[in-house]
XYZ file of N, CA, C and O in Angstrom:
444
model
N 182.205 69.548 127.896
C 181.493 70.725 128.362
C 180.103 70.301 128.825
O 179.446 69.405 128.294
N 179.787 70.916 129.697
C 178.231 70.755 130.272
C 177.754 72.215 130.941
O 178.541 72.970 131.513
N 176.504 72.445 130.787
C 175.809 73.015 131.847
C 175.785 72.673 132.980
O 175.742 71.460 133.187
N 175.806 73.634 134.172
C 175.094 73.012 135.792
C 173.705 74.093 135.793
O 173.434 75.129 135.186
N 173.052 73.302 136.748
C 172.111 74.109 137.128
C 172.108 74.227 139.017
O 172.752 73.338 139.575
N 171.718 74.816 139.530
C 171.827 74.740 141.295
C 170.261 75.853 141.475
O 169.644 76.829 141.048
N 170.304 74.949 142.275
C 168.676 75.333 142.955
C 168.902 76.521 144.410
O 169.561 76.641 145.443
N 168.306 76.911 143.956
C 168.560 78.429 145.368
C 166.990 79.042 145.632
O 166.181 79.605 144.895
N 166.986 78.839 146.357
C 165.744 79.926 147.202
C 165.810 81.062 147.872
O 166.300 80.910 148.991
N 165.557 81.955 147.655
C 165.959 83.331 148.003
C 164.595 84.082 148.650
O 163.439 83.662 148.715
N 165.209 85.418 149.126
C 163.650 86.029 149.935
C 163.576 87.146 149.385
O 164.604 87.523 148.822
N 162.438 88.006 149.349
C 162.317 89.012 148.596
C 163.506 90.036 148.312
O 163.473 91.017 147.569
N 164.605 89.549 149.116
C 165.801 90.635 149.254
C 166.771 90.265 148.466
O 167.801 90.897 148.232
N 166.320 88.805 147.871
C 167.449 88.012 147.673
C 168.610 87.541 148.005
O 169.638 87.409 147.339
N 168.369 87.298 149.085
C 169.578 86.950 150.235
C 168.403 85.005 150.283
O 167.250 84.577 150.340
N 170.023 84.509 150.197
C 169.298 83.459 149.649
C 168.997 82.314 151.176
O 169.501 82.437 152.293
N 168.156 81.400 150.761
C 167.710 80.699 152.440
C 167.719 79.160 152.249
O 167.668 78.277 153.106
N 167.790 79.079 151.006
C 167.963 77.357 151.221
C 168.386 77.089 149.458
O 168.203 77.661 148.383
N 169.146 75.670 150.051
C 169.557 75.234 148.505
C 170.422 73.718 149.306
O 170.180 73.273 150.428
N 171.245 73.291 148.498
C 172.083 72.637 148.609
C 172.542 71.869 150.202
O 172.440 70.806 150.813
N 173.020 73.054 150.309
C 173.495 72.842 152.260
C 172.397 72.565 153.190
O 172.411 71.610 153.966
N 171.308 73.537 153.084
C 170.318 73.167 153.781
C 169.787 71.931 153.929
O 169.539 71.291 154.950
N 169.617 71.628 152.575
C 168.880 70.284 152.193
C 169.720 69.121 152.177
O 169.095 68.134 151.790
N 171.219 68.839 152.534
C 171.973 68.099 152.707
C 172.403 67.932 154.683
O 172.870 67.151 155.512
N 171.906 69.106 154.546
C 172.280 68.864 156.354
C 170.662 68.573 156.996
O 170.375 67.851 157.951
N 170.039 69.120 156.415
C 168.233 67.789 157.047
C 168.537 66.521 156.581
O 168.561 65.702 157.499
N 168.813 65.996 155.330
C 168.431 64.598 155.392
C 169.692 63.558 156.366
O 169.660 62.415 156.822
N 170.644 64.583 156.359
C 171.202 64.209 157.782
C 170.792 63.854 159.030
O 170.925 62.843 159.719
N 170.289 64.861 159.162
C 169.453 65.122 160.551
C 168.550 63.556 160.679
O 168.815 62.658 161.479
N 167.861 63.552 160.041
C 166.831 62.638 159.279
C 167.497 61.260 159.542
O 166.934 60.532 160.359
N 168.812 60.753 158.846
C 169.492 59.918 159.094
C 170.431 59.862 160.200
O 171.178 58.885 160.152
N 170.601 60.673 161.217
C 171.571 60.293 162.130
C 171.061 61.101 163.022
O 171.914 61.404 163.857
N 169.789 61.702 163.257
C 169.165 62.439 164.714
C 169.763 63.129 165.130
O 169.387 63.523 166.234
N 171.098 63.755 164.556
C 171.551 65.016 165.406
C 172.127 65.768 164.607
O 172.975 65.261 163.872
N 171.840 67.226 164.507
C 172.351 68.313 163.383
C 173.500 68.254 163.868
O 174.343 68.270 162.972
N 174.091 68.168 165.271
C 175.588 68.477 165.540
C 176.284 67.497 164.960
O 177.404 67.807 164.555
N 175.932 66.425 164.816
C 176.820 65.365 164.082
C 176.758 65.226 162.547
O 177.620 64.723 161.827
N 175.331 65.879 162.104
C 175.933 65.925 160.828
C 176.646 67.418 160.164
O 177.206 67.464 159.069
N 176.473 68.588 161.101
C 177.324 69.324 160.740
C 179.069 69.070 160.427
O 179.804 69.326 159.473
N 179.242 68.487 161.658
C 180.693 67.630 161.600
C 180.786 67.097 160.716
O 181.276 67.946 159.973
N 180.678 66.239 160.163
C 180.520 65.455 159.075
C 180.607 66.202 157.930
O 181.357 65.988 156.978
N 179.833 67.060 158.058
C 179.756 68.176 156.697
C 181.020 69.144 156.849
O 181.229 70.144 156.163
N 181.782 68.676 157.834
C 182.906 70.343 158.025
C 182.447 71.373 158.318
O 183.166 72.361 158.168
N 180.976 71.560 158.888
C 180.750 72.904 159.676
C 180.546 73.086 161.015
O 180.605 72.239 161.906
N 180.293 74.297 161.094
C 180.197 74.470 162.915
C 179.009 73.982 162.931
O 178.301 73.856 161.931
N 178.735 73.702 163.956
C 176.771 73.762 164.912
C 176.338 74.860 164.790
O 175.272 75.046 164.202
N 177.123 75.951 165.364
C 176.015 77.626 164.888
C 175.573 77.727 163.814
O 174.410 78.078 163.611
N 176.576 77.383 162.716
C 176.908 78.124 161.700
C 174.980 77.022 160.680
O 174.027 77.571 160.127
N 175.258 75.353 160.909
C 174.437 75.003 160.876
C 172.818 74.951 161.451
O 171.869 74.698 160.708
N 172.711 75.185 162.649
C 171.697 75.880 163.219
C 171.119 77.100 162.430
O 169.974 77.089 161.979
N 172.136 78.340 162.265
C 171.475 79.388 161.643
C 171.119 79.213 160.061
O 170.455 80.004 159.392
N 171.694 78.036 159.631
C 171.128 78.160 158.192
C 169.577 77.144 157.944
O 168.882 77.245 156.932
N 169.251 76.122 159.205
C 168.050 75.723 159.363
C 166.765 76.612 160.034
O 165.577 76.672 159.719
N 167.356 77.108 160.837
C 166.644 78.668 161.667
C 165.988 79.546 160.601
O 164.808 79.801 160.364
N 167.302 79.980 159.955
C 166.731 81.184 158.689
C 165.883 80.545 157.975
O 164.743 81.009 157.934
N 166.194 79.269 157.189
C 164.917 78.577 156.246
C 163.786 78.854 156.654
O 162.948 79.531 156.059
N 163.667 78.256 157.891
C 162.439 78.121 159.034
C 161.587 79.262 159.043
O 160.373 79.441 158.947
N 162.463 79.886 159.169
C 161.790 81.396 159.389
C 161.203 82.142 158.032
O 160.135 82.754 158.019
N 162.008 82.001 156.986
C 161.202 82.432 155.644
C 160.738 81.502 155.283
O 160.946 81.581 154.073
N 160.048 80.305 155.504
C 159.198 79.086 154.952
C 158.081 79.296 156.495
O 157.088 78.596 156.697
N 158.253 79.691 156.822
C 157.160 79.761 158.101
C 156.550 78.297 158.904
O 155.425 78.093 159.361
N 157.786 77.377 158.872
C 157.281 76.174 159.955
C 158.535 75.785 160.118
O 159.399 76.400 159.493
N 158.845 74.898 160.818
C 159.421 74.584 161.484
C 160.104 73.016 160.866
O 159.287 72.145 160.568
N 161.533 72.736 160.707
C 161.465 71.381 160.095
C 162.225 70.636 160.938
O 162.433 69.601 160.305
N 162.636 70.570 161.748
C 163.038 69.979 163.107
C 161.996 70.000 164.521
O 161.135 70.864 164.685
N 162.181 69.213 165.197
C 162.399 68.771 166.969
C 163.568 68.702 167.181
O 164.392 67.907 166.730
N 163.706 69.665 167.988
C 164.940 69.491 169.154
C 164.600 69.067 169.901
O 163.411 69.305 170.116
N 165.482 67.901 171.118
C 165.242 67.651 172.223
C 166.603 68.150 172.667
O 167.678 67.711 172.257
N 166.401 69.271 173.692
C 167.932 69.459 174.644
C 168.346 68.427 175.504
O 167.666 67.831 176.339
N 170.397 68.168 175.007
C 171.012 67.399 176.250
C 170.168 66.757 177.543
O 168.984 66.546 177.808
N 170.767 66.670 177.844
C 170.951 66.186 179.575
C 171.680 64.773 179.800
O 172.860 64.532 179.546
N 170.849 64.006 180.262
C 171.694 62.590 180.783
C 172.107 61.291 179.761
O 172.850 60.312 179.837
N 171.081 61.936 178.660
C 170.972 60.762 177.761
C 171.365 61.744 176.261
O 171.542 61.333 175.114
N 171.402 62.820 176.668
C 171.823 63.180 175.241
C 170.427 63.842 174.669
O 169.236 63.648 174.917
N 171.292 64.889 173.612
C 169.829 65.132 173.024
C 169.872 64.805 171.384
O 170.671 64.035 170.852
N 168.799 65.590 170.691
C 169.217 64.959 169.274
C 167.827 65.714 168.544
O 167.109 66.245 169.391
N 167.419 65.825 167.367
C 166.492 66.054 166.214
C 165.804 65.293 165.064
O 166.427 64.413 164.470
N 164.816 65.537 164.808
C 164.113 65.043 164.229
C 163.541 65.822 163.208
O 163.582 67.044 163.355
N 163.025 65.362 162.220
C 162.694 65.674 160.911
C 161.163 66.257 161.335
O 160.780 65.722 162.376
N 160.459 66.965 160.926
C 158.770 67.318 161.302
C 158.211 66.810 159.967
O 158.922 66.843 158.963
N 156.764 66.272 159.923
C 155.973 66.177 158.809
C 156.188 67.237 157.941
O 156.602 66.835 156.854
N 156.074 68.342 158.008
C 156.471 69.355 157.405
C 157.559 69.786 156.399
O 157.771 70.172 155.249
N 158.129 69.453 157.630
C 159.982 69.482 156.830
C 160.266 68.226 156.039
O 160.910 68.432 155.010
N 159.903 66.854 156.309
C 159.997 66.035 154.969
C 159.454 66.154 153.644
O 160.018 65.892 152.582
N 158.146 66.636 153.860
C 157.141 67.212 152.728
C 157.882 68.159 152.031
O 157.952 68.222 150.804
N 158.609 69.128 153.077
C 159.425 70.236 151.808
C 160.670 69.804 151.029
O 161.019 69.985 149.862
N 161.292 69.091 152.206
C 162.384 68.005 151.456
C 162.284 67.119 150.199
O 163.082 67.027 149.267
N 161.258 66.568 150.372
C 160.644 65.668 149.234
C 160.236 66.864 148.024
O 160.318 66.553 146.836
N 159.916 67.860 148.325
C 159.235 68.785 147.203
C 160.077 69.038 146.575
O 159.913 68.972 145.357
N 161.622 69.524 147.222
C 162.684 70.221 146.907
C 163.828 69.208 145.982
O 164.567 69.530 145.051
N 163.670 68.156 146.516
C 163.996 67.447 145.903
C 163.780 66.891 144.221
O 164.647 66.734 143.361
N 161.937 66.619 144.115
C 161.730 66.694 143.007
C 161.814 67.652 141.932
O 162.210 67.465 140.781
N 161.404 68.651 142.447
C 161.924 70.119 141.824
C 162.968 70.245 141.300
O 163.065 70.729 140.173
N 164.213 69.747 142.157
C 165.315 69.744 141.255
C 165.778 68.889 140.380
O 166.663 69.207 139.585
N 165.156 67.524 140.425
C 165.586 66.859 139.476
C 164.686 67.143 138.280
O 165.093 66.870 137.151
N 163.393 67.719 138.485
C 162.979 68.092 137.136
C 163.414 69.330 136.700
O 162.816 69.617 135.662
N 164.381 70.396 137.120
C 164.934 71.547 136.945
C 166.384 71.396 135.652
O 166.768 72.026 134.666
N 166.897 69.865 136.608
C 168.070 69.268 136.470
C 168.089 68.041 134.682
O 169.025 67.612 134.006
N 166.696 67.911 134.569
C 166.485 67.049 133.467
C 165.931 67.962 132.331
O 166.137 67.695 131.147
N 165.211 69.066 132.746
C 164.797 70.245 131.557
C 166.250 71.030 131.489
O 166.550 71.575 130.427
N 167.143 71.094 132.598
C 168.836 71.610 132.124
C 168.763 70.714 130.561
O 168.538 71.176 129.442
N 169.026 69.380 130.943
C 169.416 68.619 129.966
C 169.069 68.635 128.532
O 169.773 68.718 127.525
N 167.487 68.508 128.750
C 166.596 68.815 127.375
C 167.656 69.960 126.803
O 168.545 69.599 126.032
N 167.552 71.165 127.149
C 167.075 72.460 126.703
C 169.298 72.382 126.048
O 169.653 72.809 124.949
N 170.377 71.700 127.188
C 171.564 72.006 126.735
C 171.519 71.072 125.226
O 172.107 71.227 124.156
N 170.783 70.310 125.589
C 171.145 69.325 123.813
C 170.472 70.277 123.032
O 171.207 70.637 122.112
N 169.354 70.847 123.015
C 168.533 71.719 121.918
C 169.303 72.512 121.517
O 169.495 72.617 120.305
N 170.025 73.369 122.520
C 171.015 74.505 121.902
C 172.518 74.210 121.869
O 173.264 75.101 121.464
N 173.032 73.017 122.266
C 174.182 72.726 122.139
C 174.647 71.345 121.289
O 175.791 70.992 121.002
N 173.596 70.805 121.040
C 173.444 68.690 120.523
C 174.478 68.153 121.451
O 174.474 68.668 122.569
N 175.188 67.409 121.267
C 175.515 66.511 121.598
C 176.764 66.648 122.416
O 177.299 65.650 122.898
């Protein structure tokens, strides 16, 4: 038996805007310059991925991509100062979310 814990960010409505997916399809981005390819990769559409970086964007109020549109050479994305900084934040956050899980399941559960 174990606890999980999962990290979710939500907006005053609670309709939630980032967690997991979000933050697995940027460091994509990040590593392979194009959300369309790492949506694939992930088994999702491009819209479907687009609108879940869009919405973040929009309730975090910046922007965590560059797009460059197609043409002859192709287009592709990039990570913004911004958006690594939140990545990196989000990241630590959860592993200290993820290690006080731990503390707190041995306190009330031992071993």
């Amino acid at each position: 038996m174990k606890a999980l814990t999962r990290l979710i960010f939500v907006d005053d409505n609670n309709e939630k805007f980032f967690g997991e997916g979000p933050y697995r399809l940027l460091r994509g981005v990040e590593q392979t310059g194009s959300l369309r390819a790492t949506a694939m990769e992930m088994g999702m559409s491009y819209t479907k991925a687009l609108k879940l970086i869009t919405n973040a964007e929009k309730e975090l109020g910046f922007k965590f991509t560059t797009r460059v549109v197609g043409g002859k050479c192709g287009g592709g994305s990039c990570l913004t100062d911004e958006g690594k900084a939140w990545l990196d934040k989000y990241e630590k956050f959860r592993e200290a979310c993820l290690e006080e899980n731990k503390r707190l399941y041995h306190e009330y559960f031992g071993e």
